[in-house]
């Protein structure tokens, strides 16, 4: 069994069905009936008027969001371990034409308003320094922690007091929603978030994420930027259809719930091996090389995460039946 | 019946099946078993060692190709009506960090070695002028003409004599292969082409094209650039699987043959209404507004192409049964 | 005697004196007493509130202006022979992060509102095409013609009706002012110009031009962009001082008058050899290779400008005494 | 007396004289007799064949160097307090099209091979991470320390073992040369440096620095990049002439010696107020706000450098006569 990443998991059957249902000629690009429903469908979900655009990858969502919030000569404050800093091959710099990422600290890849303010206060406010124009957080974080609405709101307040844009990388937004039990509005625009990368691929999707702007005017040029980045698929209906299927009957929450529950089961078994609290679907364990080898010998595969640590990510399709043997093996170490 | 564009057509059933067959957990990004077969499979097809990378759009293929052939301070010679100039929203400039497109003329969006040389010779060779570093042609062209191997070779010879890279936008490469009856090697690397954007989406695919480098060293940094452009899908296997299905049993040629035959049928009916020779699957007709309206009244839809012209693109699934009524309607005008 | 270009001419003695006068310690960058006077001094000159920033080259002025008027995904309409297209090594694309130059025609590198509108009207208004966001004209043009206030105003009206920015490359603005006898306000902001590259280097300066924004809000980020382009000199006072000296007692007009008069003298002698009307300080002549050689044999040097043409540029310091022998030699051909 | 920065100091009289001597018509851009001497003159100085190009600012030298050493998708390791990170307004990201700066630590803004290796070793070698392609050090550092030849060589060895380029920001190179007493070759190319930003402006120049490539092939496209960055002055002779005057009779060393001696005098007086060792011309002192105020009341002006610290930079023209009163005032605190 493989616990490398939720981004390697299969696609949910209902998403596959949606691809079939969309397999008829329709208007190209985003002029089709599915793509044209996104704004309304996501506005309904969030309870406010939003602009919602499909993109094929989380990196694309993040980078188009940043480009809307930060000029080329500006900076974006993010966590030192943020996906945009470490896992996107410089895409933020490419899309923003060279904006600078300012790196802040925080346990479990989680930022606080305080640490963000401290990081910003070190930057002299003159023409010689790149000035911050935006802040970006990841919810759930890269280490599986989640931000609660009031934590987001504190950052939102800071951002807006300073005139910055506020982006949330929600590659695992579904996991955060399930984990906190919070409303999607409370976790985002009501807490000051301007743009959300709403992830579906890690949660049972195939190739579609949605970039949500809570201030429609921020999206003014995003269609042009998406096109210019070679991301405007001619058969865009297949992206929109995936996402709509995911929202139908709250499939997205059901998938995330499964993954979170699996991770909780594993966390329970792991006891004080846990490196970080397990609040979503990622579990980081302290294991010796020998222990790691013994788990692998039993058929469990996962990511080595620095010396003496291992990362297990539980996917939407890995329920209790799949996790229980792993949990037992970990307990038995 | 709609003849707007082959990029709005459905996906071939065998491609859909390939998506299902790939719907199991596998290594993420391009580490899966399908993605890892691309180099070998395309090398086999072309009879030489190539590097083949999936990308989601033709624009992505074109732009990553140009970036490998032309530095930011360089220029690319292409036709005034080239897709890279007119239909990619500035993506070539974005990906190349601002290289300049030099526009050349030629009937039916087709270039010749002579006109390319003339265009280049107007550019003084000094530091004040952007110097050409590459030439890009589209085969089949944006107006449905095709280049034959010797025509490509003449351009290839010029390009290499001048030290330029040579890119072929093959969004409709399959249609050109079927039309010319030429071998794929003769149409590309044997004629000096360095990089080919090999199109599948317009030919019955869903969301995968392949960028083929005939000189593997040119691809040295393309994986990094693809990542940096937010194009490295985590579930890349679904792109590779589409393309491999398309090559199986020459499905790609079968699809293109259908489209070309449909276009030929229509061309036959159109007589001297034809604006350009019909060599692939696009048909441009001279029609008055009244004639256009009468065709539309009969249920045929298409693109108005400037005053007094209309564009009909025949898709892979629009066989004789679909085209015959249109052909008759055109003949009856 | 050399007539290659006014950009190779000496620096006026009063400008040199100004360098000496500024050779004391003062605040670095643009915090010194000279730099801080620019806004006021140029506002006074133009009779309206402007923002005026020194830059070291005309290319820098042009490119920072374009960056303020056109986003990376936009386009700029300019003449096919514009300096920004042909003589800046791709700097506009670098500074604007890849905006596209749309090339329009017109005798003597001069545009009209009509031709600009026609050029723009060919660009379909959709996400696939780069949309124009600005227009740029050169006054005096690259071929020595000048725009009169009403000609500028017609373009300004068009630009603003379409929501475009309007830039004037005034590398030889002084020559245009002298030639038309028009007021500087009438030639610029009253005619709808948003940003002017005000040239001094070709007119007896050493290394300073001024970028003037007639709508101060357009300059909001220009200081940051100037810094980011490595153009914020630490001893900026030496640039500001040059320019202020040039304005003192209308030295800039005196220099331009000298150059224009020299050119007029030469034009008179040239008769029907003139390729373009001579309205500023550039003279393009039809000369055979033999005639060109005979002029060179007499010690006159100049630029060959395509087959059978030669360009003579008269500099601020080349008065009647210098021009008369050349004029006679041309008459004698 | 002002000790804000050496970049606000006057220009040396011999440099001013050189401007006068160059004030005759000559070929524009870098075709003049002065510019054409740079390669040879700097090759002679360094005892090896170099390519030497004038640029107007240190930021321009640094950024053009980085662009030659690092692709857009690459990274540059530098100190957390490096000028390229903190004082260039994002110019490195602009010029390199978005390369990432990786920040390393070290007392007094000084790096060691060890810390650089540690910083690099944290960066996983895969397509998801921006890979280092170059290292950049500043000599003398931003805090006035100097690298000795063997310290540079250790970094050079590491850089070349890893396939990285090696850049030295020598805004105060002269001060480092004087301080170490080392040969210029030993401090640069013999220690593995590939490109040097050779500073003159802070050392009595007006507006010219020199970018020196010790491997001429690295400069292959630098003329194009300089032009494209709007840095190719038409009257480039005035930049080359400044620099040549500075080298004549080792004026550059004489100027730096004066500044270093002044700083040493001040350091001696400062005793344990020194925050960093004083090895060049910068002196950082611990002073209370009251002490700072009392110094200012006596007419000494300087930069507040964080809480409880002050920066004094001694310029080339501030000899013992100028420093002694300051030294006494500091001693008297």
mmCIF file of N, CA, C and O in Angstrom, chain A residues 85-90 93 98 100-101 127-130, chain D residues 85-90 93 98 100-101 127-130:
data_model
loop_
_atom_site.group_PDB
_atom_site.id
_atom_site.type_symbol
_atom_site.label_atom_id
_atom_site.label_comp_id
_atom_site.label_asym_id
_atom_site.label_seq_id
_atom_site.Cartn_x
_atom_site.Cartn_y
_atom_site.Cartn_z
ATOM 1 N N UNK A 85 7.007 28.144 -2.151
ATOM 2 C CA UNK A 85 8.446 28.362 -2.047
ATOM 3 C C UNK A 85 9.228 27.103 -2.436
ATOM 4 O O UNK A 85 10.270 27.180 -3.095
ATOM 5 N N UNK A 86 8.747 25.952 -2.032
ATOM 6 C CA UNK A 86 9.571 24.746 -2.109
ATOM 7 C C UNK A 86 9.193 23.739 -3.175
ATOM 8 O O UNK A 86 9.979 22.852 -3.480
ATOM 9 N N UNK A 87 7.981 23.816 -3.671
ATOM 10 C CA UNK A 87 7.501 22.704 -4.492
ATOM 11 C C UNK A 87 6.934 23.124 -5.835
ATOM 12 O O UNK A 87 6.265 22.330 -6.479
ATOM 13 N N UNK A 88 7.194 24.346 -6.232
ATOM 14 C CA UNK A 88 6.594 24.785 -7.490
ATOM 15 C C UNK A 88 7.641 25.215 -8.506
ATOM 16 O O UNK A 88 7.325 25.858 -9.503
ATOM 17 N N UNK A 89 8.860 24.826 -8.262
ATOM 18 C CA UNK A 89 9.908 25.022 -9.265
ATOM 19 C C UNK A 89 10.090 26.459 -9.717
ATOM 20 O O UNK A 89 10.522 26.706 -10.852
ATOM 21 N N UNK A 90 9.755 27.400 -8.838
ATOM 22 C CA UNK A 90 9.918 28.801 -9.226
ATOM 23 C C UNK A 90 8.736 29.359 -10.006
ATOM 24 O O UNK A 90 8.819 30.462 -10.543
ATOM 25 N N UNK A 93 7.601 32.929 -9.101
ATOM 26 C CA UNK A 93 8.460 33.967 -9.665
ATOM 27 C C UNK A 93 8.209 34.118 -11.169
ATOM 28 O O UNK A 93 8.286 35.225 -11.709
ATOM 29 N N UNK A 98 8.758 37.813 -11.234
ATOM 30 C CA UNK A 98 9.885 38.050 -10.356
ATOM 31 C C UNK A 98 9.587 38.636 -8.994
ATOM 32 O O UNK A 98 10.503 39.131 -8.330
ATOM 33 N N UNK A 100 9.174 38.683 -5.066
ATOM 34 C CA UNK A 100 10.050 38.010 -4.105
ATOM 35 C C UNK A 100 9.204 37.356 -3.014
ATOM 36 O O UNK A 100 8.267 37.958 -2.497
ATOM 37 N N UNK A 101 9.527 36.128 -2.658
ATOM 38 C CA UNK A 101 8.876 35.482 -1.528
ATOM 39 C C UNK A 101 9.664 35.786 -0.265
ATOM 40 O O UNK A 101 10.877 35.553 -0.216
ATOM 41 N N UNK A 127 12.485 52.459 -1.399
ATOM 42 C CA UNK A 127 12.510 51.968 -2.780
ATOM 43 C C UNK A 127 13.599 50.914 -3.006
ATOM 44 O O UNK A 127 13.601 50.218 -4.012
ATOM 45 N N UNK A 128 14.502 50.808 -2.029
ATOM 46 C CA UNK A 128 15.597 49.839 -2.185
ATOM 47 C C UNK A 128 15.179 48.426 -1.821
ATOM 48 O O UNK A 128 15.832 47.463 -2.205
ATOM 49 N N UNK A 129 14.123 48.317 -1.019
ATOM 50 C CA UNK A 129 13.641 47.009 -0.592
ATOM 51 C C UNK A 129 12.383 46.648 -1.367
ATOM 52 O O UNK A 129 11.520 47.501 -1.587
ATOM 53 N N UNK A 130 12.270 45.398 -1.708
ATOM 54 C CA UNK A 130 11.015 44.900 -2.256
ATOM 55 C C UNK A 130 9.963 44.971 -1.150
ATOM 56 O O UNK A 130 10.176 44.454 -0.055
ATOM 57 N N UNK D 85 19.989 41.033 -2.298
ATOM 58 C CA UNK D 85 18.732 40.650 -1.656
ATOM 59 C C UNK D 85 18.000 41.856 -1.072
ATOM 60 O O UNK D 85 16.777 41.940 -1.164
ATOM 61 N N UNK D 86 18.721 42.757 -0.492
ATOM 62 C CA UNK D 86 18.096 43.795 0.343
ATOM 63 C C UNK D 86 18.067 45.190 -0.238
ATOM 64 O O UNK D 86 17.321 46.032 0.254
ATOM 65 N N UNK D 87 18.900 45.448 -1.209
ATOM 66 C CA UNK D 87 19.090 46.851 -1.584
ATOM 67 C C UNK D 87 18.946 47.124 -3.066
ATOM 68 O O UNK D 87 19.338 48.180 -3.542
ATOM 69 N N UNK D 88 18.418 46.156 -3.800
ATOM 70 C CA UNK D 88 18.339 46.380 -5.246
ATOM 71 C C UNK D 88 16.904 46.321 -5.759
ATOM 72 O O UNK D 88 16.660 46.188 -6.952
ATOM 73 N N UNK D 89 15.965 46.420 -4.845
ATOM 74 C CA UNK D 89 14.565 46.557 -5.251
ATOM 75 C C UNK D 89 14.048 45.439 -6.150
ATOM 76 O O UNK D 89 13.138 45.655 -6.955
ATOM 77 N N UNK D 90 14.641 44.265 -6.018
ATOM 78 C CA UNK D 90 14.174 43.150 -6.848
ATOM 79 C C UNK D 90 14.816 43.111 -8.223
ATOM 80 O O UNK D 90 14.394 42.338 -9.087
ATOM 81 N N UNK D 93 15.850 39.639 -9.556
ATOM 82 C CA UNK D 93 14.728 38.856 -10.061
ATOM 83 C C UNK D 93 14.266 39.397 -11.418
ATOM 84 O O UNK D 93 13.856 38.619 -12.287
ATOM 85 N N UNK D 98 13.344 36.044 -12.801
ATOM 86 C CA UNK D 98 12.708 35.324 -11.709
ATOM 87 C C UNK D 98 13.529 34.253 -11.031
ATOM 88 O O UNK D 98 12.972 33.417 -10.310
ATOM 89 N N UNK D 100 15.655 32.570 -8.152
ATOM 90 C CA UNK D 100 15.391 32.676 -6.714
ATOM 91 C C UNK D 100 16.694 32.885 -5.963
ATOM 92 O O UNK D 100 17.688 32.218 -6.249
ATOM 93 N N UNK D 101 16.675 33.798 -4.990
ATOM 94 C CA UNK D 101 17.841 33.972 -4.120
ATOM 95 C C UNK D 101 17.666 33.068 -2.903
ATOM 96 O O UNK D 101 16.646 33.127 -2.225
ATOM 97 N N UNK D 127 12.860 18.279 -9.689
ATOM 98 C CA UNK D 127 12.270 19.308 -10.557
ATOM 99 C C UNK D 127 11.322 20.224 -9.788
ATOM 100 O O UNK D 127 10.939 21.294 -10.284
ATOM 101 N N UNK D 128 10.961 19.829 -8.577
ATOM 102 C CA UNK D 128 10.027 20.654 -7.800
ATOM 103 C C UNK D 128 10.716 21.806 -7.090
ATOM 104 O O UNK D 128 10.068 22.761 -6.697
ATOM 105 N N UNK D 129 12.003 21.681 -6.908
ATOM 106 C CA UNK D 129 12.767 22.727 -6.221
ATOM 107 C C UNK D 129 13.588 23.511 -7.230
ATOM 108 O O UNK D 129 14.166 22.930 -8.164
ATOM 109 N N UNK D 130 13.678 24.775 -7.007
ATOM 110 C CA UNK D 130 14.604 25.599 -7.781
ATOM 111 C C UNK D 130 16.020 25.170 -7.413
ATOM 112 O O UNK D 130 16.373 25.130 -6.231
#
